[in-house]
XYZ file of N, CA and C in Angstrom:
522
model
N -32.678 -64.971 -320.470
C -33.879 -64.215 -320.771
C -33.609 -63.297 -321.962
N -34.513 -63.296 -322.910
C -34.389 -62.459 -324.098
C -35.201 -61.185 -323.909
N -34.580 -60.076 -324.183
C -35.245 -58.778 -324.054
C -35.932 -58.421 -325.374
N -36.908 -57.552 -325.278
C -37.575 -57.060 -326.486
C -37.303 -55.566 -326.624
N -37.313 -55.128 -327.840
C -37.039 -53.727 -328.168
C -38.334 -53.080 -328.640
N -38.764 -52.048 -327.926
C -39.998 -51.363 -328.330
C -39.750 -50.581 -329.618
N -40.783 -50.398 -330.420
C -40.625 -49.619 -331.659
C -40.141 -48.192 -331.390
N -40.593 -47.599 -330.289
C -40.189 -46.218 -329.973
C -38.693 -46.143 -329.650
N -38.231 -47.086 -328.817
C -36.810 -47.086 -328.473
C -35.965 -47.425 -329.695
N -36.437 -48.351 -330.498
C -35.719 -48.697 -331.728
C -35.566 -47.478 -332.625
N -36.629 -46.692 -332.768
C -36.575 -45.484 -333.599
C -35.596 -44.471 -333.026
N -35.593 -44.310 -331.720
C -34.656 -43.378 -331.080
C -33.216 -43.801 -331.321
N -32.936 -45.082 -331.132
C -31.574 -45.587 -331.346
C -31.146 -45.416 -332.795
N -32.045 -45.688 -333.722
C -31.739 -45.546 -335.149
C -31.445 -44.093 -335.493
N -32.240 -43.156 -334.961
C -32.016 -41.733 -335.229
C -30.642 -41.289 -334.728
N -30.273 -41.706 -333.547
C -28.957 -41.344 -333.001
C -27.860 -41.943 -333.870
N -28.009 -43.213 -334.202
C -27.007 -43.891 -335.024
C -26.865 -43.200 -336.378
N -27.980 -42.844 -336.984
C -27.946 -42.210 -338.309
C -27.280 -40.836 -338.288
N -27.299 -40.164 -337.146
C -26.670 -38.838 -337.037
C -25.180 -38.917 -336.703
N -24.683 -40.075 -336.406
C -23.303 -40.185 -335.914
C -22.296 -39.668 -336.930
N -21.199 -39.171 -336.392
C -20.070 -38.705 -337.184
C -18.878 -39.538 -336.747
N -18.446 -40.459 -337.599
C -17.366 -41.383 -337.230
C -16.092 -40.643 -336.831
N -15.912 -39.422 -337.315
C -14.715 -38.645 -336.972
C -14.846 -37.964 -335.612
N -16.050 -37.875 -335.089
C -16.289 -37.260 -333.776
C -17.445 -38.000 -333.111
N -17.110 -39.076 -332.417
C -18.132 -39.945 -331.837
C -18.670 -39.457 -330.493
N -18.017 -38.483 -329.875
C -18.445 -38.096 -328.528
C -19.908 -37.651 -328.446
N -20.408 -36.854 -329.383
C -21.835 -36.508 -329.306
C -22.748 -37.744 -329.366
N -22.385 -38.714 -330.166
C -23.170 -39.944 -330.265
C -23.093 -40.727 -328.960
N -21.890 -40.844 -328.416
C -21.724 -41.527 -327.126
C -22.587 -40.854 -326.073
N -22.528 -39.530 -326.028
C -23.309 -38.787 -325.032
C -24.813 -39.028 -325.195
N -25.285 -39.034 -326.437
C -26.712 -39.275 -326.670
C -27.111 -40.684 -326.238
N -26.297 -41.674 -326.590
C -26.624 -43.042 -326.190
C -26.557 -43.206 -324.677
N -25.597 -42.548 -324.029
C -25.525 -42.624 -322.560
C -26.760 -41.994 -321.921
N -27.280 -40.934 -322.515
C -28.510 -40.321 -321.994
C -29.689 -41.284 -322.133
N -29.757 -41.987 -323.251
C -30.817 -42.979 -323.429
C -30.635 -44.123 -322.426
N -29.390 -44.515 -322.194
C -29.125 -45.576 -321.225
C -29.554 -45.158 -319.818
N -29.369 -43.892 -319.471
C -29.797 -43.399 -318.158
C -31.314 -43.532 -318.003
N -32.028 -43.365 -319.109
C -33.491 -43.494 -319.074
C -33.941 -44.959 -319.179
N -33.063 -45.827 -319.672
C -33.372 -47.252 -319.859
C -32.222 -48.096 -319.308
N -31.958 -48.000 -318.001
C -30.802 -48.708 -317.435
C -30.892 -50.220 -317.645
N -29.785 -50.791 -318.068
C -29.718 -52.232 -318.255
C -30.357 -52.753 -319.523
N -30.888 -51.875 -320.359
C -31.503 -52.327 -321.603
C -30.401 -52.854 -322.537
N -30.504 -54.117 -322.974
C -29.418 -54.688 -323.779
C -29.204 -54.000 -325.112
N -30.266 -53.472 -325.709
C -30.138 -52.827 -327.008
C -29.419 -51.488 -326.881
N -29.695 -50.785 -325.813
C -29.012 -49.513 -325.568
C -27.562 -49.784 -325.176
N -27.344 -50.775 -324.319
C -25.978 -51.141 -323.938
C -25.130 -51.478 -325.166
N -25.728 -52.226 -326.093
C -25.022 -52.567 -327.323
C -24.649 -51.320 -328.114
N -25.577 -50.383 -328.255
C -25.296 -49.165 -329.023
C -24.228 -48.301 -328.341
N -24.254 -48.231 -327.021
C -23.209 -47.499 -326.305
C -21.857 -48.157 -326.587
N -21.812 -49.490 -326.474
C -20.572 -50.206 -326.759
C -20.074 -49.963 -328.171
N -20.983 -50.019 -329.128
C -20.595 -49.786 -330.511
C -20.056 -48.390 -330.742
N -20.621 -47.426 -330.037
C -20.147 -46.043 -330.176
C -18.737 -45.891 -329.625
N -18.499 -46.477 -328.453
C -17.142 -46.433 -327.899
C -16.170 -47.170 -328.809
N -16.608 -48.280 -329.371
C -15.769 -49.054 -330.274
C -15.380 -48.219 -331.489
N -16.352 -47.566 -332.093
C -16.085 -46.721 -333.258
C -15.152 -45.575 -332.903
N -15.240 -45.093 -331.672
C -14.377 -43.999 -331.211
C -12.960 -44.473 -330.897
N -12.713 -45.773 -331.001
C -11.381 -46.304 -330.717
C -11.161 -46.613 -329.245
N -12.226 -46.649 -328.472
C -12.138 -46.957 -327.044
C -12.606 -48.395 -326.821
N -11.793 -49.321 -327.346
C -12.175 -50.729 -327.365
C -12.378 -51.319 -325.972
N -11.501 -50.988 -325.035
C -11.634 -51.553 -323.681
C -12.974 -51.158 -323.054
N -13.365 -49.912 -323.231
C -14.653 -49.461 -322.703
C -15.794 -50.167 -323.422
N -15.659 -50.317 -324.726
C -16.702 -50.976 -325.518
C -16.953 -52.397 -325.025
N -15.890 -53.125 -324.682
C -16.047 -54.522 -324.266
C -17.043 -54.675 -323.125
N -16.931 -53.812 -322.125
C -17.822 -53.912 -320.975
C -19.280 -53.741 -321.354
N -19.557 -52.818 -322.244
C -20.935 -52.613 -322.691
C -21.433 -53.791 -323.525
N -20.571 -54.313 -324.407
C -20.956 -55.494 -325.178
C -21.274 -56.660 -324.242
N -20.419 -56.876 -323.258
C -20.621 -57.993 -322.328
C -21.916 -57.823 -321.539
N -22.205 -56.609 -321.120
C -23.460 -56.354 -320.411
C -24.660 -56.598 -321.330
N -24.563 -56.162 -322.571
C -25.663 -56.361 -323.527
C -25.914 -57.848 -323.753
N -24.855 -58.610 -323.911
C -24.996 -60.047 -324.130
C -25.610 -60.722 -322.904
N -25.176 -60.329 -321.719
C -25.699 -60.922 -320.484
C -27.146 -60.532 -320.223
N -27.566 -59.389 -320.744
C -28.913 -58.869 -320.476
C -29.974 -59.405 -321.439
N -29.581 -60.272 -322.385
C -30.581 -60.899 -323.239
C -30.765 -60.282 -324.609
N -29.736 -59.676 -325.149
C -29.807 -59.142 -326.503
C -30.232 -60.263 -327.456
N -31.056 -59.945 -328.430
C -31.576 -60.968 -329.342
C -31.671 -60.416 -330.757
N -31.953 -61.320 -331.685
C -32.192 -60.939 -333.075
C -30.952 -60.415 -333.766
N -31.160 -59.579 -334.764
C -30.034 -59.052 -335.524
C -29.079 -58.223 -334.671
N -29.559 -57.474 -333.679
C -28.591 -56.788 -332.806
C -27.646 -57.768 -332.099
N -28.121 -58.967 -331.770
C -27.236 -59.967 -331.175
C -26.153 -60.368 -332.165
N -26.528 -60.589 -333.407
C -25.545 -60.935 -334.441
C -24.480 -59.851 -334.554
N -24.936 -58.603 -334.638
C -23.995 -57.493 -334.779
C -23.110 -57.364 -333.545
N -23.698 -57.545 -332.372
C -22.929 -57.428 -331.136
C -21.854 -58.516 -331.053
N -22.221 -59.748 -331.346
C -21.232 -60.825 -331.315
C -20.101 -60.558 -332.300
N -20.444 -60.081 -333.496
C -19.428 -59.759 -334.493
C -18.507 -58.651 -333.983
N -19.097 -57.568 -333.502
C -18.296 -56.427 -333.047
C -17.487 -56.787 -331.807
N -18.077 -57.539 -330.898
C -17.378 -57.984 -329.696
C -16.184 -58.852 -330.089
N -16.414 -59.813 -330.983
C -15.325 -60.667 -331.444
C -14.239 -59.881 -332.147
N -14.632 -58.914 -332.957
C -13.657 -58.089 -333.664
C -12.841 -57.238 -332.688
N -13.515 -56.694 -331.692
C -12.824 -55.866 -330.704
C -11.841 -56.704 -329.896
N -12.252 -57.897 -329.514
C -11.335 -58.793 -328.796
C -10.111 -59.099 -329.667
N -10.333 -59.285 -330.959
C -9.221 -59.535 -331.894
C -8.271 -58.342 -331.917
N -8.821 -57.153 -332.017
C -8.002 -55.940 -332.051
C -7.164 -55.821 -330.784
N -7.731 -56.260 -329.665
C -7.029 -56.184 -328.379
C -6.080 -57.363 -328.152
N -5.961 -58.241 -329.156
C -5.024 -59.354 -329.060
C -5.540 -60.555 -328.285
N -6.808 -60.579 -327.982
C -7.416 -61.694 -327.243
C -8.039 -62.665 -328.258
N -7.149 -63.360 -328.969
C -7.561 -64.145 -330.128
C -8.474 -65.320 -329.777
N -8.188 -66.040 -328.699
C -9.050 -67.167 -328.325
C -10.451 -66.685 -327.959
N -10.525 -65.609 -327.189
C -11.823 -65.047 -326.825
C -12.557 -64.521 -328.064
N -11.785 -63.916 -328.965
C -12.371 -63.417 -330.203
C -13.002 -64.553 -330.992
N -12.254 -65.629 -331.160
C -12.786 -66.755 -331.922
C -13.978 -67.401 -331.219
N -13.981 -67.418 -329.895
C -15.136 -67.970 -329.174
C -16.398 -67.158 -329.495
N -16.278 -65.841 -329.472
C -17.434 -64.984 -329.789
C -17.844 -65.156 -331.250
N -16.865 -65.195 -332.143
C -17.169 -65.327 -333.564
C -17.671 -66.729 -333.904
N -17.184 -67.758 -333.190
C -17.713 -69.111 -333.367
C -19.193 -69.147 -332.988
N -19.535 -68.494 -331.866
C -20.941 -68.434 -331.456
C -21.767 -67.719 -332.522
N -21.249 -66.594 -333.008
C -21.967 -65.847 -334.036
C -22.174 -66.704 -335.281
N -21.145 -67.424 -335.680
C -21.235 -68.267 -336.877
C -22.220 -69.416 -336.659
N -22.239 -69.978 -335.454
C -23.175 -71.066 -335.159
C -24.627 -70.564 -335.172
N -24.844 -69.376 -334.651
C -26.207 -68.837 -334.561
C -26.667 -68.140 -335.849
N -25.700 -67.660 -336.630
C -26.031 -66.910 -337.850
C -25.157 -67.399 -339.008
N -25.283 -68.672 -339.387
C -24.377 -69.236 -340.402
C -24.512 -68.603 -341.789
N -25.614 -67.929 -342.050
C -25.815 -67.313 -343.361
C -25.392 -65.852 -343.405
N -24.822 -65.342 -342.318
C -24.400 -63.936 -342.278
C -23.047 -63.781 -342.970
N -23.063 -63.038 -344.059
C -21.804 -62.796 -344.780
C -20.790 -62.075 -343.904
N -21.231 -61.066 -343.167
C -20.282 -60.305 -342.348
C -19.679 -61.179 -341.261
N -20.471 -62.048 -340.655
C -19.932 -62.947 -339.629
C -18.904 -63.880 -340.252
N -19.204 -64.413 -341.417
C -18.252 -65.311 -342.078
C -16.929 -64.602 -342.353
N -16.996 -63.367 -342.813
C -15.769 -62.633 -343.134
C -14.971 -62.291 -341.875
N -15.654 -61.840 -340.836
C -14.940 -61.503 -339.605
C -14.419 -62.755 -338.902
N -15.095 -63.870 -339.068
C -14.587 -65.130 -338.517
C -13.254 -65.470 -339.195
N -13.183 -65.294 -340.498
C -11.929 -65.540 -341.220
C -10.828 -64.599 -340.720
N -11.169 -63.335 -340.485
C -10.185 -62.401 -339.923
C -9.693 -62.880 -338.564
N -10.605 -63.361 -337.745
C -10.237 -63.871 -336.425
C -9.309 -65.066 -336.520
N -9.604 -65.975 -337.448
C -8.725 -67.131 -337.643
C -7.330 -66.688 -338.068
N -7.276 -65.758 -339.000
C -5.978 -65.256 -339.453
C -5.198 -64.624 -338.300
N -5.860 -63.794 -337.525
C -5.188 -63.123 -336.406
C -4.678 -64.131 -335.384
N -5.369 -65.258 -335.247
C -4.965 -66.294 -334.295
C -3.880 -67.204 -334.866
N -3.366 -66.861 -336.051
C -2.302 -67.656 -336.658
C -2.818 -68.881 -337.399
N -4.074 -68.916 -337.698
C -4.686 -70.056 -338.381
C -5.019 -69.664 -339.820
N -3.965 -69.322 -340.559
C -4.146 -68.796 -341.913
C -4.740 -69.809 -342.877
N -4.421 -71.094 -342.712
C -5.016 -72.082 -343.610
C -6.531 -72.069 -343.487
N -7.026 -72.085 -342.257
C -8.478 -72.068 -342.051
C -9.075 -70.760 -342.557
N -8.374 -69.652 -342.333
C -8.878 -68.349 -342.774
C -9.027 -68.313 -344.291
N -7.990 -68.739 -344.997
C -8.063 -68.748 -346.465
C -9.110 -69.743 -346.929
N -9.207 -70.880 -346.259
C -10.233 -71.858 -346.603
C -11.631 -71.271 -346.490
N -11.875 -70.559 -345.389
C -13.194 -69.938 -345.219
C -13.451 -68.868 -346.278
N -12.415 -68.116 -346.619
C -12.596 -67.075 -347.639
C -12.833 -67.690 -349.028
N -12.152 -68.800 -349.320
C -12.412 -69.481 -350.596
C -13.846 -70.002 -350.658
N -14.307 -70.601 -349.560
C -15.691 -71.088 -349.525
C -16.669 -69.924 -349.665
N -16.361 -68.826 -349.014
C -17.213 -67.642 -349.124
C -17.273 -67.155 -350.571
N -16.116 -67.076 -351.211
C -16.080 -66.629 -352.605
C -16.878 -67.584 -353.495
N -16.717 -68.878 -353.272
C -17.460 -69.850 -354.080
C -18.968 -69.730 -353.847
N -19.352 -69.398 -352.638
C -20.776 -69.225 -352.319
C -21.359 -67.943 -352.891
N -20.576 -66.879 -352.880
C -21.151 -65.554 -353.134
C -20.755 -64.893 -354.448
N -19.647 -65.285 -355.035
C -19.229 -64.683 -356.303
C -19.741 -65.597 -357.415
N -20.820 -65.186 -358.004
C -21.531 -66.051 -358.944
C -21.294 -65.613 -360.393
N -20.044 -65.330 -360.739
C -19.709 -64.964 -362.117
C -19.369 -66.239 -362.897
N -19.506 -66.215 -364.205
C -19.171 -67.414 -364.988
C -17.737 -67.888 -364.744
N -16.828 -66.942 -364.581
C -15.430 -67.309 -364.372
C -15.233 -68.057 -363.060
N -15.858 -67.585 -361.993
C -15.727 -68.251 -360.697
C -16.530 -69.560 -360.695
N -17.713 -69.550 -361.280
C -18.527 -70.767 -361.315
C -17.811 -71.908 -362.028
N -17.019 -71.586 -363.023
C -16.248 -72.616 -363.735
C -15.342 -73.385 -362.776
N -14.840 -72.689 -361.748
C -13.887 -73.286 -360.806
C -14.495 -73.539 -359.430
N -15.815 -73.523 -359.370
C -16.509 -73.676 -358.091
C -16.073 -74.943 -357.344
N -16.043 -76.090 -358.019
C -15.657 -77.339 -357.355
C -14.225 -77.269 -356.844
N -13.338 -76.674 -357.635
C -11.941 -76.544 -357.200
C -11.824 -75.617 -355.991
N -12.603 -74.547 -355.993
C -12.571 -73.635 -354.844
C -13.047 -74.338 -353.586
N -14.156 -75.043 -353.680
C -14.651 -75.784 -352.518
C -13.667 -76.872 -352.091
N -13.078 -77.542 -353.068
C -12.094 -78.585 -352.745
C -10.893 -78.022 -352.016
N -10.371 -76.911 -352.515
C -9.226 -76.281 -351.861
C -9.607 -75.719 -350.491
N -10.803 -75.178 -350.385
C -11.273 -74.676 -349.084
C -11.308 -75.820 -348.078
N -11.875 -76.927 -348.462
C -11.937 -78.085 -347.574
C -10.566 -78.604 -347.206
N -9.663 -78.629 -348.166
C -8.292 -79.073 -347.901
C -7.619 -78.174 -346.863
N -7.715 -76.863 -347.056
C -7.075 -75.925 -346.127
C -7.696 -75.988 -344.731
N -8.987 -76.079 -344.672
C -9.652 -76.195 -343.370
C -9.246 -77.512 -342.712
N -9.120 -78.558 -343.501
C -8.662 -79.851 -342.973
C -7.250 -79.785 -342.425
N -6.364 -79.054 -343.096
C -5.002 -78.878 -342.573
C -5.037 -78.219 -341.198
N -5.868 -77.211 -341.067
C -5.992 -76.510 -339.784
C -6.522 -77.462 -338.718
N -7.517 -78.262 -339.066
C -8.084 -79.202 -338.097
C -7.054 -80.234 -337.672
N -6.222 -80.718 -338.601
C -5.171 -81.687 -338.252
C -4.161 -81.064 -337.295
N -3.810 -79.809 -337.524
C -2.874 -79.122 -336.625
C -3.453 -78.988 -335.223
N -4.756 -78.756 -335.168
C -5.418 -78.600 -333.874
C -5.409 -79.867 -333.054
N -5.356 -81.014 -333.725
C -5.354 -82.297 -333.020
C -3.945 -82.768 -332.721
N -2.955 -82.199 -333.391
C -1.575 -82.676 -333.229
C -0.966 -82.236 -331.920
């Protein structure tokens, strides 16, 4: 089931987020927890609580909120951000397979998201799959860096990206 976010709640969440101080996240956490008390089980609020704990360096606590948000029907761009942050947090905690599963889902659902593509490459690297990580970054550069110098080598970048990703795929089957 997909949840919907009312304009009023969206505005409240945005205001809290905009006031946050990355060096002191506790006031933000407290504000989001107060909103959660008024909107128990709301996936959008759960996601914001998780993100606040994550920013505060409390990754284990953040995971539970991310998981609840995902299970409660988070949708749209907040789903993209949640999958990215959840995957990144799992990576930080050394849970590389779980991280890649979350980031694979994000990449499948949001293939045009630059941030998802970059964090997916980070996840591959952390999992010891550096060939695939560099391959994805080369493809990203070829897609997004549109300078004459890079465009001159666009085919070579894509070719090398495909080669490196292919090496990773061969290792996976071996």
